[in-house]
PDB file of C-alpha atoms in Angstrom:
ATOM      1  CA  MET A  96       3.336 -57.309 -47.643  1.00 44.00           C
ATOM      2  CA  LEU A  97       6.570 -54.683 -47.233  1.00 42.00           C
ATOM      3  CA  ALA A  98       4.572 -52.555 -49.380  1.00 46.00           C
ATOM      4  CA  GLN A  99       1.647 -52.411 -47.172  1.00 45.00           C
ATOM      5  CA  ALA A 100       3.743 -51.922 -44.050  1.00 43.00           C
ATOM      6  CA  ARG A 101       5.678 -49.203 -45.853  1.00 49.00           C
ATOM      7  CA  ARG A 102       2.059 -47.586 -46.811  1.00 47.00           C
ATOM      8  CA  ILE A 103       1.197 -47.792 -43.234  1.00 39.00           C
ATOM      9  CA  ASN A 104       4.303 -46.093 -41.704  1.00 46.00           C
ATOM     10  CA  ARG A 105       3.443 -43.801 -44.369  1.00 50.00           C
ATOM     11  CA  LEU A 106       0.010 -43.062 -43.500  1.00 41.00           C
ATOM     12  CA  SER A 107       0.990 -42.911 -39.669  1.00 42.00           C
ATOM     13  CA  ILE A 108       3.720 -40.366 -40.262  1.00 44.00           C
ATOM     14  CA  MET A 109       0.953 -38.224 -42.220  1.00 48.00           C
ATOM     15  CA  ALA A 110      -1.382 -38.611 -39.529  1.00 42.00           C
ATOM     16  CA  LEU A 111       0.559 -37.992 -36.232  1.00 40.00           C
ATOM     17  CA  LEU A 112       2.325 -34.267 -38.265  1.00 41.00           C
ATOM     18  CA  SER A 113      -1.520 -33.733 -38.900  1.00 43.00           C
ATOM     19  CA  CYS A 114      -1.584 -33.842 -34.728  1.00 41.00           C
ATOM     20  CA  LEU A 115       1.047 -31.917 -34.689  1.00 39.00           C
ATOM     21  CA  ALA A 116       0.309 -28.986 -36.362  1.00 40.00           C
ATOM     22  CA  CYS A 117      -2.878 -28.751 -35.289  1.00 39.00           C
ATOM     23  CA  THR A 118      -0.860 -28.792 -31.642  1.00 41.00           C
ATOM     24  CA  VAL A 119       0.761 -25.573 -32.490  1.00 40.00           C
ATOM     25  CA  ARG A 120      -2.108 -23.912 -34.404  1.00 42.00           C
ATOM     26  CA  ALA A 121      -2.292 -20.300 -32.328  1.00 48.00           C
ATOM     27  CA  ALA A 122      -5.406 -19.143 -30.833  1.00 64.00           C
ATOM     28  CA  GLU A 123      -8.186 -17.330 -31.882  1.00 84.00           C
ATOM     29  CA  PRO A 124      -6.292 -13.473 -31.341  1.00 94.00           C
ATOM     30  CA  LEU A 125     -10.014 -12.276 -30.546  1.00 96.00           C
ATOM     31  CA  ASP A 126     -12.693 -13.316 -27.730  1.00 96.00           C
ATOM     32  CA  THR A 127     -16.608 -13.080 -28.611  1.00 97.00           C
ATOM     33  CA  PHE A 128     -16.727 -12.678 -24.506  1.00 98.00           C
ATOM     34  CA  SER A 129     -14.008 -12.394 -21.804  1.00 98.00           C
ATOM     35  CA  ALA A 130     -14.156 -11.229 -18.145  1.00 98.00           C
ATOM     36  CA  ARG A 131     -11.448 -10.929 -16.064  1.00 97.00           C
ATOM     37  CA  ILE A 132     -10.290  -9.742 -12.434  1.00 98.00           C
ATOM     38  CA  GLY A 133      -6.991  -9.248 -10.405  1.00 98.00           C
ATOM     39  CA  GLY A 134      -5.169  -7.496  -8.578  1.00 97.00           C
ATOM     40  CA  TYR A 135      -3.408  -3.616 -10.224  1.00 96.00           C
ATOM     41  CA  VAL A 136       0.209  -2.775  -8.722  1.00 94.00           C
ATOM     42  CA  THR A 137      -0.133   0.594  -9.687  1.00 91.00           C
ATOM     43  CA  THR A 138       1.223   3.575  -9.201  1.00 88.00           C
ATOM     44  CA  PHE A 139      -0.364   7.467  -8.547  1.00 85.00           C
ATOM     45  CA  ASP A 140       2.656   9.765  -9.841  1.00 89.00           C
ATOM     46  CA  THR A 141       0.157  13.445  -8.985  1.00 90.00           C
ATOM     47  CA  GLU A 142       0.894  16.971  -8.191  1.00 93.00           C
ATOM     48  CA  VAL A 143      -2.480  19.054  -8.021  1.00 94.00           C
ATOM     49  CA  ARG A 144      -3.472  23.001  -7.937  1.00 94.00           C
ATOM     50  CA  ALA A 145      -6.523  24.392  -6.114  1.00 93.00           C
ATOM     51  CA  ASP A 146      -6.847  27.733  -6.902  1.00 90.00           C
ATOM     52  CA  GLY A 147      -8.825  29.907  -4.023  1.00 83.00           C
ATOM     53  CA  GLU A 148     -11.312  32.650  -5.719  1.00 78.00           C
ATOM     54  CA  THR A 149      -8.811  35.855  -5.692  1.00 74.00           C
ATOM     55  CA  GLN A 150      -5.466  34.146  -6.173  1.00 80.00           C
ATOM     56  CA  SER A 151      -3.664  30.996  -7.467  1.00 87.00           C
ATOM     57  CA  GLY A 152      -2.683  28.191  -5.018  1.00 92.00           C
ATOM     58  CA  THR A 153       0.492  26.041  -4.895  1.00 94.00           C
ATOM     59  CA  ASP A 154       1.696  23.640  -6.849  1.00 95.00           C
ATOM     60  CA  ILE A 155       1.573  20.429  -4.480  1.00 95.00           C
ATOM     61  CA  ASP A 156       3.342  17.166  -5.403  1.00 94.00           C
ATOM     62  CA  LEU A 157       0.994  14.649  -2.985  1.00 92.00           C
ATOM     63  CA  ASP A 158       3.720  12.510  -2.000  1.00 92.00           C
ATOM     64  CA  ARG A 159       6.531  15.209  -1.992  1.00 92.00           C
ATOM     65  CA  ASP A 160       4.757  17.660  -0.059  1.00 95.00           C
ATOM     66  CA  LEU A 161       2.054  15.823   1.978  1.00 95.00           C
ATOM     67  CA  GLY A 162       3.110  12.108   2.721  1.00 92.00           C
ATOM     68  CA  LEU A 163       0.327  10.795   0.351  1.00 90.00           C
ATOM     69  CA  ASP A 164       2.094   7.578  -0.386  1.00 80.00           C
ATOM     70  CA  ASP A 165       1.728   7.083  -4.749  1.00 76.00           C
ATOM     71  CA  ASP A 166       2.081   3.192  -4.683  1.00 84.00           C
ATOM     72  CA  ALA A 167      -0.532   0.309  -3.646  1.00 87.00           C
ATOM     73  CA  VAL A 168      -2.695  -2.595  -4.666  1.00 91.00           C
ATOM     74  CA  ILE A 169      -5.669  -2.555  -5.516  1.00 94.00           C
ATOM     75  CA  ALA A 170      -8.165  -4.885  -7.179  1.00 95.00           C
ATOM     76  CA  TYR A 171      -9.746  -4.217 -10.642  1.00 96.00           C
ATOM     77  CA  VAL A 172     -12.409  -5.895 -12.726  1.00 98.00           C
ATOM     78  CA  GLY A 173     -12.780  -5.848 -16.541  1.00 98.00           C
ATOM     79  CA  LEU A 174     -15.189  -6.629 -19.524  1.00 98.00           C
ATOM     80  CA  THR A 175     -15.111  -7.067 -22.724  1.00 98.00           C
ATOM     81  CA  TRP A 176     -17.947  -8.092 -25.117  1.00 98.00           C
ATOM     82  CA  ARG A 177     -17.464  -8.390 -29.406  1.00 98.00           C
ATOM     83  CA  PRO A 178     -21.691  -8.330 -30.503  1.00 98.00           C
ATOM     84  CA  TRP A 179     -20.275  -8.660 -34.333  1.00 97.00           C
ATOM     85  CA  ASP A 180     -16.991  -9.538 -35.570  1.00 95.00           C
ATOM     86  CA  ARG A 181     -15.160  -6.339 -36.311  1.00 97.00           C
ATOM     87  CA  HIS A 182     -16.551  -4.813 -33.727  1.00 98.00           C
ATOM     88  CA  GLU A 183     -15.877  -4.604 -29.849  1.00 99.00           C
ATOM     89  CA  PHE A 184     -16.581  -3.103 -26.481  1.00 99.00           C
ATOM     90  CA  GLY A 185     -14.901  -2.711 -23.142  1.00 98.00           C
ATOM     91  CA  LEU A 186     -15.004  -1.887 -19.843  1.00 98.00           C
ATOM     92  CA  SER A 187     -13.012  -1.603 -16.772  1.00 97.00           C
ATOM     93  CA  TYR A 188     -13.371   0.298 -13.017  1.00 97.00           C
ATOM     94  CA  HIS A 189     -10.857   0.174 -10.281  1.00 94.00           C
ATOM     95  CA  GLY A 190      -9.977   2.608  -7.344  1.00 92.00           C
ATOM     96  CA  ASN A 191      -8.019   4.209  -4.840  1.00 90.00           C
ATOM     97  CA  GLY A 192      -7.659   6.110  -1.449  1.00 90.00           C
ATOM     98  CA  THR A 193      -4.525   6.572   0.670  1.00 92.00           C
ATOM     99  CA  ASP A 194      -4.732   9.374   3.761  1.00 94.00           C
ATOM    100  CA  GLU A 195      -1.574  10.704   5.935  1.00 95.00           C
ATOM    101  CA  THR A 196      -1.209  13.137   8.935  1.00 95.00           C
ATOM    102  CA  ARG A 197       2.397  15.263   7.800  1.00 95.00           C
ATOM    103  CA  VAL A 198       3.855  18.325   8.914  1.00 96.00           C
ATOM    104  CA  LEU A 199       4.318  20.480   6.837  1.00 96.00           C
ATOM    105  CA  SER A 200       8.191  21.432   5.491  1.00 96.00           C
ATOM    106  CA  ARG A 201       6.855  24.754   3.902  1.00 96.00           C
ATOM    107  CA  ASP A 202       3.608  27.288   3.352  1.00 96.00           C
ATOM    108  CA  ILE A 203       1.257  25.935   0.794  1.00 96.00           C
ATOM    109  CA  GLU A 204      -2.279  27.133  -0.619  1.00 95.00           C
ATOM    110  CA  PHE A 205      -5.069  25.059  -1.185  1.00 94.00           C
ATOM    111  CA  ASP A 206      -8.682  25.993  -1.914  1.00 92.00           C
ATOM    112  CA  GLY A 207      -8.103  29.438  -0.727  1.00 90.00           C
ATOM    113  CA  ASN A 208      -7.150  28.102   2.423  1.00 93.00           C
ATOM    114  CA  VAL A 209      -3.205  28.940   3.603  1.00 94.00           C
ATOM    115  CA  TYR A 210      -0.968  25.829   5.739  1.00 95.00           C
ATOM    116  CA  GLU A 211       2.256  27.320   7.482  1.00 95.00           C
ATOM    117  CA  ALA A 212       4.966  25.449   7.252  1.00 96.00           C
ATOM    118  CA  SER A 213       5.125  23.009  10.666  1.00 96.00           C
ATOM    119  CA  ALA A 214       1.919  23.312  10.530  1.00 96.00           C
ATOM    120  CA  THR A 215       0.466  19.501  11.024  1.00 96.00           C
ATOM    121  CA  VAL A 216      -2.185  18.760   8.416  1.00 96.00           C
ATOM    122  CA  ARG A 217      -3.950  15.779   7.270  1.00 95.00           C
ATOM    123  CA  ALA A 218      -4.790  15.009   3.666  1.00 96.00           C
ATOM    124  CA  GLU A 219      -7.303  12.706   2.012  1.00 96.00           C
ATOM    125  CA  PHE A 220      -6.542  11.387  -1.460  1.00 93.00           C
ATOM    126  CA  ASP A 221      -9.661   9.297  -3.252  1.00 94.00           C
ATOM    127  CA  VAL A 222      -9.588   8.821  -7.238  1.00 91.00           C
ATOM    128  CA  LYS A 223     -12.183   6.360  -9.108  1.00 94.00           C
ATOM    129  CA  ALA A 224     -11.187   5.487 -13.030  1.00 93.00           C
ATOM    130  CA  TYR A 225     -13.664   4.177 -14.966  1.00 96.00           C
ATOM    131  CA  GLU A 226     -12.587   2.824 -18.947  1.00 96.00           C
ATOM    132  CA  ALA A 227     -14.825   2.003 -21.545  1.00 98.00           C
ATOM    133  CA  TYR A 228     -14.009   1.686 -25.439  1.00 98.00           C
ATOM    134  CA  TYR A 229     -14.852   0.810 -28.662  1.00 99.00           C
ATOM    135  CA  VAL A 230     -12.236  -0.878 -31.415  1.00 99.00           C
ATOM    136  CA  TRP A 231     -12.948  -1.526 -35.175  1.00 99.00           C
ATOM    137  CA  TRP A 232     -10.799  -4.405 -36.268  1.00 98.00           C
ATOM    138  CA  ALA A 233     -10.105  -3.463 -39.456  1.00 98.00           C
ATOM    139  CA  ALA A 234      -7.649  -5.618 -40.663  1.00 98.00           C
ATOM    140  CA  SER A 235      -7.644  -9.328 -39.187  1.00 94.00           C
ATOM    141  CA  ASP A 236      -5.787 -13.305 -40.165  1.00 93.00           C
ATOM    142  CA  GLU A 237      -6.711 -16.207 -38.271  1.00 92.00           C
ATOM    143  CA  THR A 238      -3.469 -15.127 -35.727  1.00 95.00           C
ATOM    144  CA  TRP A 239      -3.870 -11.353 -35.636  1.00 97.00           C
ATOM    145  CA  ALA A 240      -6.145  -8.114 -35.654  1.00 98.00           C
ATOM    146  CA  LEU A 241      -5.196  -4.384 -36.030  1.00 98.00           C
ATOM    147  CA  GLY A 242      -7.503  -1.547 -35.708  1.00 98.00           C
ATOM    148  CA  PRO A 243      -8.692   1.600 -34.984  1.00 99.00           C
ATOM    149  CA  ARG A 244      -9.551   2.333 -31.186  1.00 98.00           C
ATOM    150  CA  ALA A 245     -11.412   5.111 -28.921  1.00 98.00           C
ATOM    151  CA  GLY A 246     -11.497   4.900 -25.567  1.00 95.00           C
ATOM    152  CA  LEU A 247     -13.199   6.748 -22.360  1.00 93.00           C
ATOM    153  CA  VAL A 248     -11.177   6.626 -18.833  1.00 90.00           C
ATOM    154  CA  TRP A 249     -13.654   9.075 -16.661  1.00 92.00           C
ATOM    155  CA  TYR A 250     -11.450   9.732 -13.492  1.00 90.00           C
ATOM    156  CA  SER A 251     -13.774  11.218 -10.109  1.00 93.00           C
ATOM    157  CA  VAL A 252     -10.949  12.809  -8.236  1.00 91.00           C
ATOM    158  CA  ASP A 253     -11.928  13.937  -4.680  1.00 94.00           C
ATOM    159  CA  MET A 254      -8.397  15.776  -2.732  1.00 94.00           C
ATOM    160  CA  LYS A 255      -9.253  17.188   1.207  1.00 95.00           C
ATOM    161  CA  ILE A 256      -6.854  19.021   3.440  1.00 96.00           C
ATOM    162  CA  ASP A 257      -7.650  19.547   6.878  1.00 96.00           C
ATOM    163  CA  LEU A 258      -5.465  21.664   9.770  1.00 96.00           C
ATOM    164  CA  GLU A 259      -5.005  19.179  12.938  1.00 94.00           C
ATOM    165  CA  LEU A 260      -1.925  21.834  14.370  1.00 93.00           C
ATOM    166  CA  ASP A 261      -0.869  25.092  13.311  1.00 92.00           C
ATOM    167  CA  ALA A 262       3.103  26.432  12.884  1.00 92.00           C
ATOM    168  CA  GLN A 263       2.925  27.282  16.489  1.00 90.00           C
ATOM    169  CA  GLY A 264       1.272  24.085  17.814  1.00 89.00           C
ATOM    170  CA  GLU A 265      -1.996  25.249  18.621  1.00 88.00           C
ATOM    171  CA  GLN A 266      -5.398  22.904  17.930  1.00 89.00           C
ATOM    172  CA  ALA A 267      -7.133  23.836  15.517  1.00 84.00           C
ATOM    173  CA  GLY A 268     -10.056  22.269  16.146  1.00 76.00           C
ATOM    174  CA  GLY A 269     -11.499  22.062  12.258  1.00 72.00           C
ATOM    175  CA  THR A 270     -11.030  25.784  11.539  1.00 80.00           C
ATOM    176  CA  VAL A 271      -9.417  25.017   8.445  1.00 91.00           C
ATOM    177  CA  SER A 272     -10.530  22.962   5.721  1.00 92.00           C
ATOM    178  CA  GLY A 273     -10.174  22.925   1.912  1.00 92.00           C
ATOM    179  CA  ARG A 274     -12.062  20.435  -0.659  1.00 92.00           C
ATOM    180  CA  VAL A 275     -11.604  19.527  -3.741  1.00 90.00           C
ATOM    181  CA  SER A 276     -13.750  17.163  -6.151  1.00 90.00           C
ATOM    182  CA  ALA A 277     -13.497  16.870 -10.109  1.00 85.00           C
ATOM    183  CA  ASP A 278     -14.689  14.663 -12.776  1.00 87.00           C
ATOM    184  CA  LEU A 279     -12.087  13.981 -15.537  1.00 84.00           C
ATOM    185  CA  PRO A 280     -12.616  13.008 -18.619  1.00 84.00           C
ATOM    186  CA  ALA A 281      -9.910  11.342 -20.228  1.00 86.00           C
ATOM    187  CA  PRO A 282     -10.353  10.315 -24.071  1.00 90.00           C
ATOM    188  CA  THR A 283      -7.992   9.047 -26.182  1.00 94.00           C
ATOM    189  CA  ILE A 284      -8.139   8.177 -29.934  1.00 97.00           C
ATOM    190  CA  GLY A 285      -5.521   5.521 -30.925  1.00 98.00           C
ATOM    191  CA  ALA A 286      -4.796   1.655 -32.105  1.00 99.00           C
ATOM    192  CA  ALA A 287      -5.441  -1.629 -30.714  1.00 99.00           C
ATOM    193  CA  TRP A 288      -3.420  -4.813 -31.524  1.00 98.00           C
ATOM    194  CA  ARG A 289      -3.778  -9.077 -31.228  1.00 98.00           C
ATOM    195  CA  TRP A 290      -1.392 -11.651 -31.844  1.00 97.00           C
ATOM    196  CA  SER A 291      -1.683 -14.959 -30.973  1.00 96.00           C
ATOM    197  CA  PRO A 292       2.463 -16.616 -31.457  1.00 95.00           C
ATOM    198  CA  ALA A 293       1.486 -19.901 -30.286  1.00 91.00           C
ATOM    199  CA  GLU A 294      -0.402 -22.022 -29.216  1.00 88.00           C
ATOM    200  CA  ASP A 295      -2.687 -21.006 -25.570  1.00 93.00           C
ATOM    201  CA  TRP A 296      -0.941 -17.799 -25.909  1.00 96.00           C
ATOM    202  CA  ARG A 297      -1.565 -14.328 -26.808  1.00 97.00           C
ATOM    203  CA  ILE A 298      -0.144 -10.695 -26.996  1.00 98.00           C
ATOM    204  CA  SER A 299      -1.957  -7.370 -26.888  1.00 98.00           C
ATOM    205  CA  ALA A 300      -0.993  -3.468 -26.779  1.00 98.00           C
ATOM    206  CA  ASP A 301      -3.634  -0.778 -27.294  1.00 98.00           C
ATOM    207  CA  ALA A 302      -2.552   3.049 -27.605  1.00 98.00           C
ATOM    208  CA  GLY A 303      -4.189   6.524 -27.681  1.00 97.00           C
ATOM    209  CA  TYR A 304      -3.698  10.071 -27.152  1.00 97.00           C
ATOM    210  CA  PHE A 305      -5.594  12.874 -27.236  1.00 95.00           C
ATOM    211  CA  SER A 306      -5.246  17.137 -26.698  1.00 93.00           C
ATOM    212  CA  ALA A 307      -8.488  19.373 -26.379  1.00 83.00           C
ATOM    213  CA  GLU A 308     -10.107  22.395 -24.452  1.00 81.00           C
ATOM    214  CA  ILE A 309     -13.601  21.222 -24.329  1.00 71.00           C
ATOM    215  CA  ASN A 310     -16.132  23.580 -21.995  1.00 70.00           C
ATOM    216  CA  ASP A 311     -14.410  24.619 -18.752  1.00 75.00           C
ATOM    217  CA  MET A 312     -11.875  22.229 -19.364  1.00 77.00           C
ATOM    218  CA  ASP A 313      -7.900  22.262 -21.190  1.00 87.00           C
ATOM    219  CA  ALA A 314      -6.299  18.144 -21.377  1.00 88.00           C
ATOM    220  CA  ASP A 315      -3.534  16.599 -22.386  1.00 93.00           C
ATOM    221  CA  VAL A 316      -4.189  12.695 -22.301  1.00 94.00           C
ATOM    222  CA  ILE A 317      -2.076  10.185 -23.170  1.00 96.00           C
ATOM    223  CA  PHE A 318      -2.644   6.463 -22.898  1.00 95.00           C
ATOM    224  CA  GLY A 319      -0.948   3.200 -23.861  1.00 97.00           C
ATOM    225  CA  ARG A 320      -1.216  -0.621 -22.549  1.00 97.00           C
ATOM    226  CA  ALA A 321       0.875  -4.094 -23.498  1.00 98.00           C
ATOM    227  CA  GLY A 322       0.264  -7.562 -21.935  1.00 98.00           C
ATOM    228  CA  VAL A 323       0.308 -11.197 -22.505  1.00 98.00           C
ATOM    229  CA  GLU A 324      -2.113 -13.464 -21.604  1.00 98.00           C
ATOM    230  CA  TRP A 325      -1.496 -17.249 -21.193  1.00 97.00           C
ATOM    231  CA  PHE A 326      -4.676 -19.788 -21.417  1.00 96.00           C
ATOM    232  CA  PRO A 327      -3.569 -23.342 -19.933  1.00 96.00           C
ATOM    233  CA  TRP A 328      -7.298 -24.380 -20.782  1.00 95.00           C
ATOM    234  CA  ASP A 329      -9.427 -22.994 -24.002  1.00 92.00           C
ATOM    235  CA  ARG A 330     -11.993 -20.852 -21.141  1.00 95.00           C
ATOM    236  CA  VAL A 331      -9.486 -19.972 -18.460  1.00 97.00           C
ATOM    237  CA  GLY A 332      -6.046 -18.266 -18.820  1.00 97.00           C
ATOM    238  CA  PHE A 333      -3.989 -15.850 -16.544  1.00 98.00           C
ATOM    239  CA  SER A 334      -3.258 -12.057 -18.142  1.00 98.00           C
ATOM    240  CA  VAL A 335      -0.151 -10.069 -17.231  1.00 98.00           C
ATOM    241  CA  ASP A 336      -0.160  -6.258 -18.396  1.00 97.00           C
ATOM    242  CA  TYR A 337       1.382  -2.851 -17.849  1.00 98.00           C
ATOM    243  CA  VAL A 338      -0.787  -0.338 -18.466  1.00 96.00           C
ATOM    244  CA  ILE A 339      -0.244   3.784 -17.966  1.00 95.00           C
ATOM    245  CA  SER A 340      -2.440   6.914 -18.562  1.00 92.00           C
ATOM    246  CA  SER A 341      -1.597  10.477 -17.989  1.00 93.00           C
ATOM    247  CA  ILE A 342      -4.065  13.421 -17.753  1.00 91.00           C
ATOM    248  CA  LYS A 343      -2.691  17.059 -17.545  1.00 92.00           C
ATOM    249  CA  VAL A 344      -5.893  19.945 -16.959  1.00 90.00           C
ATOM    250  CA  ASP A 345      -6.326  23.205 -16.841  1.00 89.00           C
ATOM    251  CA  ALA A 346      -9.583  23.146 -15.083  1.00 82.00           C
ATOM    252  CA  MET A 347     -12.195  25.963 -14.193  1.00 80.00           C
ATOM    253  CA  LYS A 348     -15.261  24.324 -12.801  1.00 73.00           C
ATOM    254  CA  THR A 349     -16.929  25.213  -9.501  1.00 67.00           C
ATOM    255  CA  SER A 350     -15.968  22.075  -7.604  1.00 72.00           C
ATOM    256  CA  PHE A 351     -12.077  22.455  -9.020  1.00 80.00           C
ATOM    257  CA  ASP A 352     -11.059  25.481 -10.290  1.00 86.00           C
ATOM    258  CA  GLY A 353      -6.825  24.730 -10.626  1.00 89.00           C
ATOM    259  CA  HIS A 354      -4.432  22.490 -12.317  1.00 91.00           C
ATOM    260  CA  LEU A 355      -4.037  18.557 -12.099  1.00 90.00           C
ATOM    261  CA  ASP A 356      -1.145  16.634 -13.116  1.00 93.00           C
ATOM    262  CA  PHE A 357      -1.935  12.944 -13.553  1.00 90.00           C
ATOM    263  CA  VAL A 358      -0.452   9.974 -14.089  1.00 92.00           C
ATOM    264  CA  ASP A 359      -1.599   6.472 -12.998  1.00 90.00           C
ATOM    265  CA  SER A 360       0.736   3.646 -13.924  1.00 95.00           C
ATOM    266  CA  GLY A 361       1.546   0.398 -12.972  1.00 95.00           C
ATOM    267  CA  ILE A 362       1.328  -3.594 -14.170  1.00 97.00           C
ATOM    268  CA  ARG A 363      -1.928  -5.650 -13.778  1.00 97.00           C
ATOM    269  CA  LEU A 364      -2.255  -9.581 -13.062  1.00 98.00           C
ATOM    270  CA  GLY A 365      -5.628 -10.975 -13.474  1.00 97.00           C
ATOM    271  CA  ALA A 366      -7.253 -14.187 -14.501  1.00 98.00           C
ATOM    272  CA  VAL A 367      -9.673 -14.039 -17.837  1.00 98.00           C
ATOM    273  CA  TYR A 368     -12.635 -15.662 -18.351  1.00 98.00           C
ATOM    274  CA  ARG A 369     -13.511 -16.028 -22.318  1.00 96.00           C
ATOM    275  CA  PHE A 370     -15.426 -17.460 -25.068  1.00 94.00           C
TER     276      PHE A 370
END
């Protein structure tokens, strides 16, 4: 009777240890499909120079010179799809627009127009970012995956400066207005990493760089992202990550001839659905 009780105790302990092992087993590092939506607390640090037909424009800091707010909370959406074990595709989108009326503290030249110090101008800046990427998960285990990553962030940028009052305070009547728009592809080549250190948790990181002269643009691009995901439910969870994308480009296009130094960075908070 005593031996039987000891046997039952041993079996009970083994079963308990087995259950505990199942409980602490990390979630899989990769999803077949995921969709996320959330808010992006972003900062756009931007300097632009729009040249005229005969001479170069002024290097303009959008925040310092035009008062355009570079901090915003915007929405973003994203999708990932892994149709095969080692091949993953992703898409995401976010956009931001801002405008401001400002008295200039210095002379600036933009798109062939001269705006004198003490003049009142209305500036508008709008940017939309479309991201696509591909990862080949070359190495993976039960709790981690690592592979090369090729990405592209396509920025659609539009900027306008209207003169409202000249330096003497006279109405300009819309006689002076400059506008530039450009589609700026920002490709990167780098690596992606996923790790599930514990049940319901996942850590991820992506990084990439690219420098090249393509057609009428000479660009340097840097991209980085690091984040944490928590899944209190099997298919639904939450994510927080920090993202930075930097592009420096000299362009000679019909719609934009000049230089753009653009940094898009911030923290994204979102809800995730996966399977």
